Short mmCIF file of C-alpha atoms in Angstrom, two decimals:
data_model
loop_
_atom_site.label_atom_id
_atom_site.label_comp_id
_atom_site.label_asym_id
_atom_site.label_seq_id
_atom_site.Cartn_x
_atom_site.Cartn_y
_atom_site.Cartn_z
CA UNK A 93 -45.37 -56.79 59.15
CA UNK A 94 -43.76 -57.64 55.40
CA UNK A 95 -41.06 -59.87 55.50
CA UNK A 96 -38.15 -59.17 53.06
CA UNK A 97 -36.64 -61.94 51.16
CA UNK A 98 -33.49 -61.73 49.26
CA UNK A 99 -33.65 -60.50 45.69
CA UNK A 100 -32.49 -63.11 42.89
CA UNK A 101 -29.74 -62.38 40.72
CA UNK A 102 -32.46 -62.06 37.68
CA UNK A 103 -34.48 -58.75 39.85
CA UNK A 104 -30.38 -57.61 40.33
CA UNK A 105 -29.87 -57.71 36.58
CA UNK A 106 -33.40 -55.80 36.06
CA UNK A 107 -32.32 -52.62 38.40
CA UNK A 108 -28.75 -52.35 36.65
CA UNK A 109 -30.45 -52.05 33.35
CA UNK A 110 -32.73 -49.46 34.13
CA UNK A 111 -29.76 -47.32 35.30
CA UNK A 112 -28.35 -48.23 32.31
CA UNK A 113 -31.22 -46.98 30.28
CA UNK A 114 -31.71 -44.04 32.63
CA UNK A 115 -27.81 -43.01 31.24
CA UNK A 116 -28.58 -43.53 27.65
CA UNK A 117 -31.17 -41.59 28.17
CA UNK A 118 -29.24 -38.51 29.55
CA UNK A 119 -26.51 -38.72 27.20
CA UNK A 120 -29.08 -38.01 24.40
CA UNK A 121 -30.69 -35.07 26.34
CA UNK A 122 -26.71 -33.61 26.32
CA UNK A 123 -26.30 -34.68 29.90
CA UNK A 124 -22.79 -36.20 30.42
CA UNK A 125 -22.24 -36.91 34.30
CA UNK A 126 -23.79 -40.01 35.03
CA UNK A 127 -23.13 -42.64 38.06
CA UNK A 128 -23.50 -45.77 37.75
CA UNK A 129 -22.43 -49.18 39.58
CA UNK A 130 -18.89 -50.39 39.96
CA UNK A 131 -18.58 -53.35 37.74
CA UNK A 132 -17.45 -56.94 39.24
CA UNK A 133 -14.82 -59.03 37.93
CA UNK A 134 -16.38 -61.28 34.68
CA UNK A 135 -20.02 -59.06 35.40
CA UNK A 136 -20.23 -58.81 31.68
CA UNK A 137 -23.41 -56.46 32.42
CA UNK A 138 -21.36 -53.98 34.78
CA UNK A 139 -18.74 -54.08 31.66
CA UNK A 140 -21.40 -52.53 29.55
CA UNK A 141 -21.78 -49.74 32.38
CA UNK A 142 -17.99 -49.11 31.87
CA UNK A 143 -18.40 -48.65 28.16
CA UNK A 144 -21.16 -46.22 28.87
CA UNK A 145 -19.46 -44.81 31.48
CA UNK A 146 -16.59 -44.22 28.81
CA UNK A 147 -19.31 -42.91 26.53
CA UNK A 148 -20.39 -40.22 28.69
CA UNK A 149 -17.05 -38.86 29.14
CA UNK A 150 -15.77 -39.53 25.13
CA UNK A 151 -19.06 -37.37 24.29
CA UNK A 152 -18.51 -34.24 26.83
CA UNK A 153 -15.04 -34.19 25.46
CA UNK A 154 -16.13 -34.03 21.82
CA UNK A 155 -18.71 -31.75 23.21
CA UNK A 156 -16.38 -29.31 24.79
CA UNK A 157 -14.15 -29.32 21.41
CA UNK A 158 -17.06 -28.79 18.97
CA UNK A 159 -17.72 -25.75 22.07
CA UNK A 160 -14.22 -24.42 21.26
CA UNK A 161 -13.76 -24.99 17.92
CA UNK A 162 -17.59 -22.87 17.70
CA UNK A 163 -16.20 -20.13 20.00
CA UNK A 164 -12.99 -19.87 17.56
CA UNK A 165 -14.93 -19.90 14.90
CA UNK A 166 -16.88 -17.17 15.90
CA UNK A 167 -14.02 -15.23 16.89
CA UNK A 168 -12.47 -15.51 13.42
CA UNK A 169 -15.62 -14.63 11.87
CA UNK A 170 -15.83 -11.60 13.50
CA UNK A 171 -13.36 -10.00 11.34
CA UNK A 172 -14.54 -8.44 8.57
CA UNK A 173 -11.29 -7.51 5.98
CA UNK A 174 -9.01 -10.66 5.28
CA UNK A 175 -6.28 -9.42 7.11
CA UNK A 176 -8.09 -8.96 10.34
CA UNK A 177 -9.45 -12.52 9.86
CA UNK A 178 -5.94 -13.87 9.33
CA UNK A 179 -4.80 -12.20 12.39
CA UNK A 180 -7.57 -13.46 14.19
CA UNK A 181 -6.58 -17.03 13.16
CA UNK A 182 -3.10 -16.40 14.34
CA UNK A 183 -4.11 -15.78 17.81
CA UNK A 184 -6.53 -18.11 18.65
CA UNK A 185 -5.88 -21.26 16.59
CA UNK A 186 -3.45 -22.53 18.82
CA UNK A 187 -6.39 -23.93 21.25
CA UNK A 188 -6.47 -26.30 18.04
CA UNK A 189 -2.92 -26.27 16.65
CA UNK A 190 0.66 -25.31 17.61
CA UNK A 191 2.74 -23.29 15.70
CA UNK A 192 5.17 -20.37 15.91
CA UNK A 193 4.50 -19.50 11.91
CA UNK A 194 1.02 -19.46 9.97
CA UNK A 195 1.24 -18.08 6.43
CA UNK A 196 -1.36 -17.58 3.95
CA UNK A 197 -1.74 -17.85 0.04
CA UNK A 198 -4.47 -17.19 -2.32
CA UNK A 199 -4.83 -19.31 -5.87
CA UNK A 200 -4.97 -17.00 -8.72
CA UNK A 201 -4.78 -16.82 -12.52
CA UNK A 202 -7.23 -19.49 -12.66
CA UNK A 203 -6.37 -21.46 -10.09
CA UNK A 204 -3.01 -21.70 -12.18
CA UNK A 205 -0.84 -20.03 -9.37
CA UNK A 206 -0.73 -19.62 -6.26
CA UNK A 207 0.92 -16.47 -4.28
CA UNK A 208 1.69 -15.87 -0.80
CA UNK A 209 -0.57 -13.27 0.33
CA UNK A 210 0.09 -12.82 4.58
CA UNK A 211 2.32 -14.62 6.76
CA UNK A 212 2.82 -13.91 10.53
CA UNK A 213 5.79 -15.51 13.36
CA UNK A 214 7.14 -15.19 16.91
CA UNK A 215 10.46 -15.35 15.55
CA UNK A 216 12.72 -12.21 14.71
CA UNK A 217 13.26 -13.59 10.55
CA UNK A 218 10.67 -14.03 7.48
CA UNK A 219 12.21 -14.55 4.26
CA UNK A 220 9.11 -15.91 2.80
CA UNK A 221 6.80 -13.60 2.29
CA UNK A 222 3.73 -11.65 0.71
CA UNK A 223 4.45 -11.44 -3.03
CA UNK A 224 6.01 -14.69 -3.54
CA UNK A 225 4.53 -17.27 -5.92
CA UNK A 226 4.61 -20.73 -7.36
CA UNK A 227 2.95 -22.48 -10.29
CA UNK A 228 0.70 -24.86 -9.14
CA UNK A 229 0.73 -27.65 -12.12
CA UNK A 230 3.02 -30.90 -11.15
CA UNK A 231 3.47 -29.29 -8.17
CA UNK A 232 3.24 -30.63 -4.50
CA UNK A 233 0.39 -28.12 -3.00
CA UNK A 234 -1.58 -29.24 -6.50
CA UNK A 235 -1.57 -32.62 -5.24
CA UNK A 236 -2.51 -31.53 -1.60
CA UNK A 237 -5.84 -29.75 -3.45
CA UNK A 238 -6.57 -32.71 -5.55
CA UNK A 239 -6.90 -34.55 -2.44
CA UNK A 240 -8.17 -32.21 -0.09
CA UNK A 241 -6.25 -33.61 2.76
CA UNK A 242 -3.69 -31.82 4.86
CA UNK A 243 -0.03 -32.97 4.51
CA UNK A 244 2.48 -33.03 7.39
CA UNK A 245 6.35 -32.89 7.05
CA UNK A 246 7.92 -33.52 10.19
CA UNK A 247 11.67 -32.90 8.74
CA UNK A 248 11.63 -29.91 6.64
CA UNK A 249 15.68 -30.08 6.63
CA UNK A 250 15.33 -33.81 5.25
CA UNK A 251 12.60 -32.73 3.09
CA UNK A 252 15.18 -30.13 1.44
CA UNK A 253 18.15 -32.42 0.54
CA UNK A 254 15.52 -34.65 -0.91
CA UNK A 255 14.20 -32.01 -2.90
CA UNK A 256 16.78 -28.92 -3.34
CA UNK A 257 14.92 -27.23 -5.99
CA UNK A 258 11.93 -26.57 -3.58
CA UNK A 259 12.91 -22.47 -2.94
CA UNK A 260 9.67 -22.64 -0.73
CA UNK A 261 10.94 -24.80 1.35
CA UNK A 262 14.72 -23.43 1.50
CA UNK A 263 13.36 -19.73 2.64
CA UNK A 264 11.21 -21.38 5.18
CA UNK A 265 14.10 -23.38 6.82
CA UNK A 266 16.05 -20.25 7.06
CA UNK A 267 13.75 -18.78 8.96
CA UNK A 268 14.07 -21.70 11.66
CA UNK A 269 11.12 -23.38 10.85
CA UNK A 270 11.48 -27.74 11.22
CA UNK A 271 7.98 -28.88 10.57
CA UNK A 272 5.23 -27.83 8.89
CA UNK A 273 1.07 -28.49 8.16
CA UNK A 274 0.01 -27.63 4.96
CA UNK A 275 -3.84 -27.37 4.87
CA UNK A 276 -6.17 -26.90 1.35
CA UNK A 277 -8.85 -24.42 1.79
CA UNK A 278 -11.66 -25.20 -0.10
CA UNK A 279 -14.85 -22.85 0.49
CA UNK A 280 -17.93 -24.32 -1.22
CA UNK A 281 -16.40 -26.97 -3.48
CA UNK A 282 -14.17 -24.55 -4.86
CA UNK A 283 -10.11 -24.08 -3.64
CA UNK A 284 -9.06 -20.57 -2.29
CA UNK A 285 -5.88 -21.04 -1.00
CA UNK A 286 -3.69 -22.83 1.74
CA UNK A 287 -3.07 -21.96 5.29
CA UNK A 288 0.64 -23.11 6.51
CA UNK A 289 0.83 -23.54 9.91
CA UNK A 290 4.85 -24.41 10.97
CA UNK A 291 6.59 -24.93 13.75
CA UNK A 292 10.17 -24.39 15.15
CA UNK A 293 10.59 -28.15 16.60
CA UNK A 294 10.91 -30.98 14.25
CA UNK A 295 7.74 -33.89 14.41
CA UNK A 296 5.41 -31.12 15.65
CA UNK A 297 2.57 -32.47 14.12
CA UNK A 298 0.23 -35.88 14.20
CA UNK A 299 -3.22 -36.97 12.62
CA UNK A 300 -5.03 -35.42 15.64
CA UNK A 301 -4.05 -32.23 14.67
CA UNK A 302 -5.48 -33.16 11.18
CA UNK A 303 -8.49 -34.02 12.20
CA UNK A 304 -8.54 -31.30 14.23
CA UNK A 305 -8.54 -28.96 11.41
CA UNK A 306 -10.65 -30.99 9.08
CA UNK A 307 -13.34 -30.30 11.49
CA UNK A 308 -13.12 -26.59 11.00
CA UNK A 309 -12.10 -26.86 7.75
CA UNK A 310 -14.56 -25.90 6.10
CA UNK A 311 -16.14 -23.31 7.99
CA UNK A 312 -12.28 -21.42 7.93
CA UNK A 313 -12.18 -21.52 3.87
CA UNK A 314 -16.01 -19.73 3.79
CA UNK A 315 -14.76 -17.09 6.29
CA UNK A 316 -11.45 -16.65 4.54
CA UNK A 317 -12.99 -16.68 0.93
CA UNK A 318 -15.18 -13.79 2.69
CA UNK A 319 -12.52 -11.61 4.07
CA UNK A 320 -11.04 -11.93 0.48
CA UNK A 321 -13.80 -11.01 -1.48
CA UNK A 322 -14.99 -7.97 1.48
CA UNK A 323 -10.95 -6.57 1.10
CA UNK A 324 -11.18 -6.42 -2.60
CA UNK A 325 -14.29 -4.77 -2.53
CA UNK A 326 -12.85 -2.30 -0.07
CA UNK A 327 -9.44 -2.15 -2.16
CA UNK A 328 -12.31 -1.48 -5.24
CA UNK A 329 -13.52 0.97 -3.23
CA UNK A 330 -10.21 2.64 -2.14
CA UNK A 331 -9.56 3.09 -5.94
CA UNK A 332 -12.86 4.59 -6.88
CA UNK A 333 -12.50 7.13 -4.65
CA UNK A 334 -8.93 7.56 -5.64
CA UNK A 335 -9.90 8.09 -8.92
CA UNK A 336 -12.92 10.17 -7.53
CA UNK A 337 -10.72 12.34 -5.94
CA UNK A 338 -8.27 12.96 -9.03
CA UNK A 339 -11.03 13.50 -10.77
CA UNK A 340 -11.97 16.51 -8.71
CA UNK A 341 -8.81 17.46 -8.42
CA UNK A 342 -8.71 17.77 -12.31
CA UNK A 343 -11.89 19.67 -12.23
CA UNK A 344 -10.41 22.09 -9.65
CA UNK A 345 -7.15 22.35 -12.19
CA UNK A 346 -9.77 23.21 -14.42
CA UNK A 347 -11.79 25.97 -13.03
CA UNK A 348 -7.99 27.60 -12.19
CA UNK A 349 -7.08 27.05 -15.40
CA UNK A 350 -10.40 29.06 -16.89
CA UNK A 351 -10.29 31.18 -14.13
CA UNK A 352 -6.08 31.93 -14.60
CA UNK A 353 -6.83 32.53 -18.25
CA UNK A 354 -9.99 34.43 -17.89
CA UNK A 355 -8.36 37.13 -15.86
CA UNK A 356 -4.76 37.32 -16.89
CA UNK A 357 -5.66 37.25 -20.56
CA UNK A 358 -8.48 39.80 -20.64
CA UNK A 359 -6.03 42.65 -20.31
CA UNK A 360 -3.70 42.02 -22.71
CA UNK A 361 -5.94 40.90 -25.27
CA UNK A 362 -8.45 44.18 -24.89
CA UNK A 363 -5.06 46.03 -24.82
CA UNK A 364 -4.43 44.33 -28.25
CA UNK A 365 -7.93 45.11 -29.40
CA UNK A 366 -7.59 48.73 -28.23
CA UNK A 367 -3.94 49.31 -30.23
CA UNK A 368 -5.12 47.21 -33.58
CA UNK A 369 -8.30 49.61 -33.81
CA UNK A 370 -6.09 52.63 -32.96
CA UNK A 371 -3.47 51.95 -35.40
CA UNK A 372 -6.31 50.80 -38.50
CA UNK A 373 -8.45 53.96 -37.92
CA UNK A 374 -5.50 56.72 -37.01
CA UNK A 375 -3.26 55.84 -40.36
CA UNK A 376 -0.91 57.54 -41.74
CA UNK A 377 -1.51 60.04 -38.59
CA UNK A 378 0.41 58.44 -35.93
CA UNK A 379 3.99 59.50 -35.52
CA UNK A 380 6.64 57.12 -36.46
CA UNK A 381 8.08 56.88 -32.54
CA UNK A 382 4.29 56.15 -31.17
CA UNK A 383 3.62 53.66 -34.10
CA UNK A 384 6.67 51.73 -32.71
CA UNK A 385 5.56 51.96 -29.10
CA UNK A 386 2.64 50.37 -30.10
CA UNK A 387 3.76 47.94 -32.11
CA UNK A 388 6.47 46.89 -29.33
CA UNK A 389 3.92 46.65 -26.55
CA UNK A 390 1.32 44.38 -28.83
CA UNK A 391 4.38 42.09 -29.27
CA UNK A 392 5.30 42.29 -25.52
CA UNK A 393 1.17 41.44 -24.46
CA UNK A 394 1.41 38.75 -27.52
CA UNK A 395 4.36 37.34 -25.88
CA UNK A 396 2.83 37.56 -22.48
CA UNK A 397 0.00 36.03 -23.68
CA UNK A 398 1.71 32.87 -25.16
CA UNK A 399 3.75 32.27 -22.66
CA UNK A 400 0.73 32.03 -19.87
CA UNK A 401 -1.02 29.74 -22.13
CA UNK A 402 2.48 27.76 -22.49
CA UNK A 403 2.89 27.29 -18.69
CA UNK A 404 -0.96 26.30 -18.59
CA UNK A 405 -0.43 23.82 -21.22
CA UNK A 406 2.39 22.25 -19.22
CA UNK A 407 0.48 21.72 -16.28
CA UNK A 408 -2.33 20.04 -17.67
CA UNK A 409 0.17 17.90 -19.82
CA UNK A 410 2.38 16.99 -16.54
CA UNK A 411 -0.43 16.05 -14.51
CA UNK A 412 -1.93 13.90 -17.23
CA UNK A 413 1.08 12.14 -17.08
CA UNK A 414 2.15 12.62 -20.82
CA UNK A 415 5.70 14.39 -19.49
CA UNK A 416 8.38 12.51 -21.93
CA UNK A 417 11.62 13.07 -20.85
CA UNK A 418 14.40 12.98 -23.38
CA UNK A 419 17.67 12.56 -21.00
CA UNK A 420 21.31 13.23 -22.47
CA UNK A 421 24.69 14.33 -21.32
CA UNK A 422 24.75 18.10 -20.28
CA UNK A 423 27.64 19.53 -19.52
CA UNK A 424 26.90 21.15 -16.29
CA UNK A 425 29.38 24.30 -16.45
CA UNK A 426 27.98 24.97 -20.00
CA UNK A 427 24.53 24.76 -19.52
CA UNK A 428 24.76 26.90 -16.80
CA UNK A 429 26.28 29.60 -18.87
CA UNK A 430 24.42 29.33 -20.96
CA UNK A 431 21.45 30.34 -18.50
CA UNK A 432 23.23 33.22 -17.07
CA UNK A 433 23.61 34.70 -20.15
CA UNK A 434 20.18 34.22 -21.54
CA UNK A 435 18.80 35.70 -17.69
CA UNK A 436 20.98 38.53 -17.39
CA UNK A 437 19.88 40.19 -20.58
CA UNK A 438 16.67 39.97 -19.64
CA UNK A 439 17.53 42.01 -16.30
CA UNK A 440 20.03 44.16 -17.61
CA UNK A 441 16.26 46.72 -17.60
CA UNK A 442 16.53 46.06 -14.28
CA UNK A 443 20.19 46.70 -13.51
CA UNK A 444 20.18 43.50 -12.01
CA UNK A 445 23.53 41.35 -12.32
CA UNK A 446 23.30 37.39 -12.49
CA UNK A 447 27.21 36.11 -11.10
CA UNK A 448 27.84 32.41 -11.50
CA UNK A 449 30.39 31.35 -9.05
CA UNK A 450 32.82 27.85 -10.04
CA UNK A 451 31.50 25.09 -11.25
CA UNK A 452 32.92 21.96 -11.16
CA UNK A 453 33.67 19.65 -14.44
CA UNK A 454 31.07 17.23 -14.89
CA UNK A 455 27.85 16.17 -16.56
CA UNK A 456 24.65 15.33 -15.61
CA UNK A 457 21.75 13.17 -17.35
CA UNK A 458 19.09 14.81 -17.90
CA UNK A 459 16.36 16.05 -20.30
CA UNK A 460 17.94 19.49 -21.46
CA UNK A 461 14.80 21.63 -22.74
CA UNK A 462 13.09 20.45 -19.06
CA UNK A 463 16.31 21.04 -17.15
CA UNK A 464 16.57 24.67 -18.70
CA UNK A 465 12.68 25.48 -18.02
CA UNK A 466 13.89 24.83 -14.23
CA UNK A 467 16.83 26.95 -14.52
CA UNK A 468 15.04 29.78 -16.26
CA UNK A 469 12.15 30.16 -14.27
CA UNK A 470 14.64 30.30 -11.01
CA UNK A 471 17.19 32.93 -12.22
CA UNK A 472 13.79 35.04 -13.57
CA UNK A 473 11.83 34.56 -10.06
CA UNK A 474 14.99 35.62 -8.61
CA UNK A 475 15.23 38.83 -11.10
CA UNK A 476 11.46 39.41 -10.72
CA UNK A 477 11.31 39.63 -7.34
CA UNK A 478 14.63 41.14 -6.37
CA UNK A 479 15.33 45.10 -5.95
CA UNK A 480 16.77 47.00 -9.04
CA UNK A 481 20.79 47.20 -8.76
CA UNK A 482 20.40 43.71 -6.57
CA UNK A 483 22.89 40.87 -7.51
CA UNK A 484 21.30 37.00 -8.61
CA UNK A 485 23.97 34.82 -7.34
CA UNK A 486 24.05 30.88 -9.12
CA UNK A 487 26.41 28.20 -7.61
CA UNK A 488 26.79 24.36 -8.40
CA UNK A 489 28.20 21.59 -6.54
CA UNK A 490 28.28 17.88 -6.61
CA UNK A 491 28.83 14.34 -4.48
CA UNK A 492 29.32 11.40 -5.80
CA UNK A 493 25.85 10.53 -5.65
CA UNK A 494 23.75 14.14 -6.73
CA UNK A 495 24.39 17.34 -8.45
CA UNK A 496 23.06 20.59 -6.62
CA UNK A 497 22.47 23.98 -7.87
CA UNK A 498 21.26 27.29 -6.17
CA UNK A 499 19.83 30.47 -6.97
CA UNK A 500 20.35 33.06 -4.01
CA UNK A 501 18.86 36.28 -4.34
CA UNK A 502 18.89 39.72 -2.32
CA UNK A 503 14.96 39.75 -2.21
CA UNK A 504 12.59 40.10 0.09
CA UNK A 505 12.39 36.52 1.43
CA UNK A 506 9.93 33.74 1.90
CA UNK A 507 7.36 34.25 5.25
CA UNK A 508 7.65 31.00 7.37
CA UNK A 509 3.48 30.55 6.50
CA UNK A 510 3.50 30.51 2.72
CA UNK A 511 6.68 28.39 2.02
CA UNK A 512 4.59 24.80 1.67
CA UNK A 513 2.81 27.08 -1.34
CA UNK A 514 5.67 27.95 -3.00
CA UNK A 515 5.74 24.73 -5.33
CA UNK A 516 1.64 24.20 -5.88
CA UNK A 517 -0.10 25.25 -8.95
CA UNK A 518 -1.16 29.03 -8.93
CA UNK A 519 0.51 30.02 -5.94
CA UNK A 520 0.08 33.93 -5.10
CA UNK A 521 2.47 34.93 -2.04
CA UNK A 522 1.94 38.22 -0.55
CA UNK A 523 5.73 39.23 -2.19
CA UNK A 524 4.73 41.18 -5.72
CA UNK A 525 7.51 41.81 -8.67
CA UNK A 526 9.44 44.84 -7.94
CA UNK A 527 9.44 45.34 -11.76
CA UNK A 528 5.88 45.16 -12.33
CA UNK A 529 6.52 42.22 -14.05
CA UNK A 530 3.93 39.83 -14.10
CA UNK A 531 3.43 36.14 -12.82
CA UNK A 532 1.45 32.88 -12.99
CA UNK A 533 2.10 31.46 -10.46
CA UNK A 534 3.00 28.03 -12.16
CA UNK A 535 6.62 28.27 -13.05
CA UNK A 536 7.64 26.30 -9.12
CA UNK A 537 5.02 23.90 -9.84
CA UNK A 538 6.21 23.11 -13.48
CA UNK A 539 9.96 22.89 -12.03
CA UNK A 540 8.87 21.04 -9.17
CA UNK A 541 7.31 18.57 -11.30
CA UNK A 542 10.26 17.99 -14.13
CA UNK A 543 12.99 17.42 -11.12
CA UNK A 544 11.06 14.94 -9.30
CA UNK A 545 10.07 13.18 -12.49
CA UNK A 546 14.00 13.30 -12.84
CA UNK A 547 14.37 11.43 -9.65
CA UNK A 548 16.04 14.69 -8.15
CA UNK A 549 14.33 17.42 -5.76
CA UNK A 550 14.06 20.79 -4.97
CA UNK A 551 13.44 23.29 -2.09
CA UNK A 552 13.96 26.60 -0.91
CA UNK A 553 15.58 27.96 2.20
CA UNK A 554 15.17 31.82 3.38
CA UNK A 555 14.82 33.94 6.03
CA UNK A 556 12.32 37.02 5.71
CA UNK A 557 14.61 40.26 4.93
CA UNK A 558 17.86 38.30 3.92
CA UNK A 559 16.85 36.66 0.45
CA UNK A 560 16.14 33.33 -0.61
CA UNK A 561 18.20 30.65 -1.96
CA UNK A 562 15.96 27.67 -4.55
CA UNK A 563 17.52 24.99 -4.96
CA UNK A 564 17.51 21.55 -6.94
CA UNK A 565 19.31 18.25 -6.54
CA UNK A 566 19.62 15.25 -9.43
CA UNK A 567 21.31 12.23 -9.66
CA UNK A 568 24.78 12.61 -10.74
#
């Protein structure tokens, strides 16, 4: 039988250390619940249990945040374009921050200024905004980069009457904002930008949260710097195949424009041919009446001819962008006189009659040769495609804001289905001239061009059977 004898106070000491041990030894395998004795008063060695003890539960904290702040991380990071990454910030940086307001701005020009480039709240106001910008030299933000520290302001209305020039700061507090934490982003050694996080409560914002951010800091300015660089690729992107796609729309233009002058110039120009031979090798045969005939209709397919190549030309020079507009005062009642009467003598043939009803005293700015290619080519559509013995009727009124003139016919009408053609290049419809007259199908694209590059538009309402009535409004 052993007998047991009591243990000194030395074998005591022994067992508590090797608990003690034990501990360290878990906290450095990651293991953060430990139990150990209850220390008695002035036990200096059951004090050092305590302040392992504390330890253990100091390190699964800071565990737990570096957890967080990795999970966050990786939720930011999974956006790819800046904005989604900034709006990925905004919704899960408050597990590190709080804030109602974050806003974001990039450095440019050489670091030289910097412009807000995204801002987001939960209140109803912003008044500062994408676009705006600041130079950076003597100001406060450059001495926030220089050091590389975030700065709090607890008392952004204090912060104004101290400094009253700051318009930053003034657009912010209208928006309700009290405090604010303005944080340098700085991605590989070199600055990007600042993130503003702000609150609506004044003294929102301690070291903690500092250090908070500090510990992400640096990991947020990589994955912003990212999104940055992966949306102006995507932007560089956007405008290459922009430019891709006006580039095959210019080839299309193109291929019409052969293809336009191909077929509606073969006929008069073998027509010409045909005449020219005819004339040279009949002589002095050909009666005096058929000699004119011909002559007349080689003018009329000349004419033809040039004025195809005319409306061509203005396409291609219009969608270049090389349309110069040359704006004066035009007397409104004149001008449009003046149109009647140039119209109506071309469709006296016809027997059609061009009536312009009142118009108002007034004048208009506007580019007179372009404003009277509009007005032409609507008063002859109107004859072309109207019944002999019909009646073009051309009325004008205006607001205070926009002149508006009209060109009603007694034609056939526009079908529902081919009215959205009516103003793009080379339109056919399946209405014809009733004249035989013929038609490019450019003259609504050409006037649809000149009135919006006057700021004005222009549209057409009809009904199939009862006419149509083109119209155009600009700026009074």
């Amino acid at each position: 039988m052993r007998t047991h004898y009591p243990m000194s106070e030395d074998q005591k000491y022994d067992h508590r250390i090797s608990l003690y041990i034990e501990a360290a030894e878990r906290l450095r395998q990651g293991e953060y619940d430990v139990h150990l004795p209850e220390a008695a008063p002035g036990d200096d060695l059951g004090r050092l249990g305590l302040a392992l003890k504390d330890l253990a539960h100091t390190l699964e904290r800071r565990y737990q945040e570096i957890q967080k702040l990795d999970q966050i991380t990786r939720r930011i990071n999974a956006g790819l374009l800046l904005d989604e990454i900034l709006e990925n910030v905004y919704q899960d940086f408050r597990e590190i921050i709080p804030y109602n307001r974050i806003g974001f701005s990039l450095l440019e020009d050489n670091n030289r200024v910097v412009r807000a480039r995204w801002a987001k709240t939960d209140q109803p106001l912003i008044r500062l905004g994408g676009g705006y910008e600041a130079v950076m030299a003597g100001s406060s933000l450059q001495k926030i980069m220089d050091t590389g520290r975030p700065r709090i302001i607890n008392d952004l209305d204090d912060y104004l009457r101290r400094k009253p020039s700051s318009e930053s700061t003034r657009l912010i507090v209208e928006e309700g904002i009290r405090s604010s934490l303005t944080c340098p982003l700085i991605a590989n050694g070199v600055p990007v930008g600042f993130m503003f996080f702000s609150s609506i409560h004044p003294n929102t914002y301690t070291l903690t949260h500092i250090q908070s951010f500090m510990r992400i800091a640096g990991q947020l300015s990589v994955i912003v710097e990212k999104g940055r660089l992966v949306s102006e690729l995507a932007q560089q992107k956007s405008d290459i195949e922009d430019k891709n796609a006006e580039l095959i729309h210019l080839n299309e233009l193109k291929n019409r424009f052969l293809g336009i002058a191909a077929h509606d110039l073969r006929n008069p120009i073998a027509y010409i041919q045909m005449s020219s031979e005819f004339l040279t090798s009949a002589g002095d045969t050909i009666e005096e009446p058929v000699r004119e005939q011909i002559l007349t209709d080689i003018k009329t397919q000349s004419q033809h001819m040039l004025d195809l190549l005319n409306e061509l030309l203005d396409v291609t020079k219009i969608e270049s962008g090389r349309l110069d507009l040359q704006p004066g005062e035009i007397i409104v009642s004149a001008f449009l006189d003046g149109a009647v009467y140039r119209q109506s003598q071309l469709a006296s043939p016809k027997g059609t009659r061009i009536l312009l009803g009142t118009v108002p005293p007034g004048v208009l700015i506007a580019d007179e040769g372009r404003l009277r290619q509009v007005i032409d080519n609507l008063l002859s559509n109107a004859v072309k495609y109207s019944p002999a013995g019909s009646t073009v009727y051309v009325s004008a009124d205006h607001t205070a804001s926009e002149w508006r003139i009209a060109v009603r016919d007694e034609g056939p009408g526009i079908k529902p289905g081919e009215r959205d053609l009516l103003f793009q290049d080379f339109a056919r419809l399946s209405n014809r001239p009733t004249g035989g007259e013929s038609s490019t199908g450019l003259g609504l694209a050409i006037s649809r061009r000149i009135v919006e590059a006057h700021g004005g538009q222009i549209g057409v309402d009809s009904e199939p059977g009862h006419g149509a009535t083109f119209w155009f409004t600009l700026p009074a």
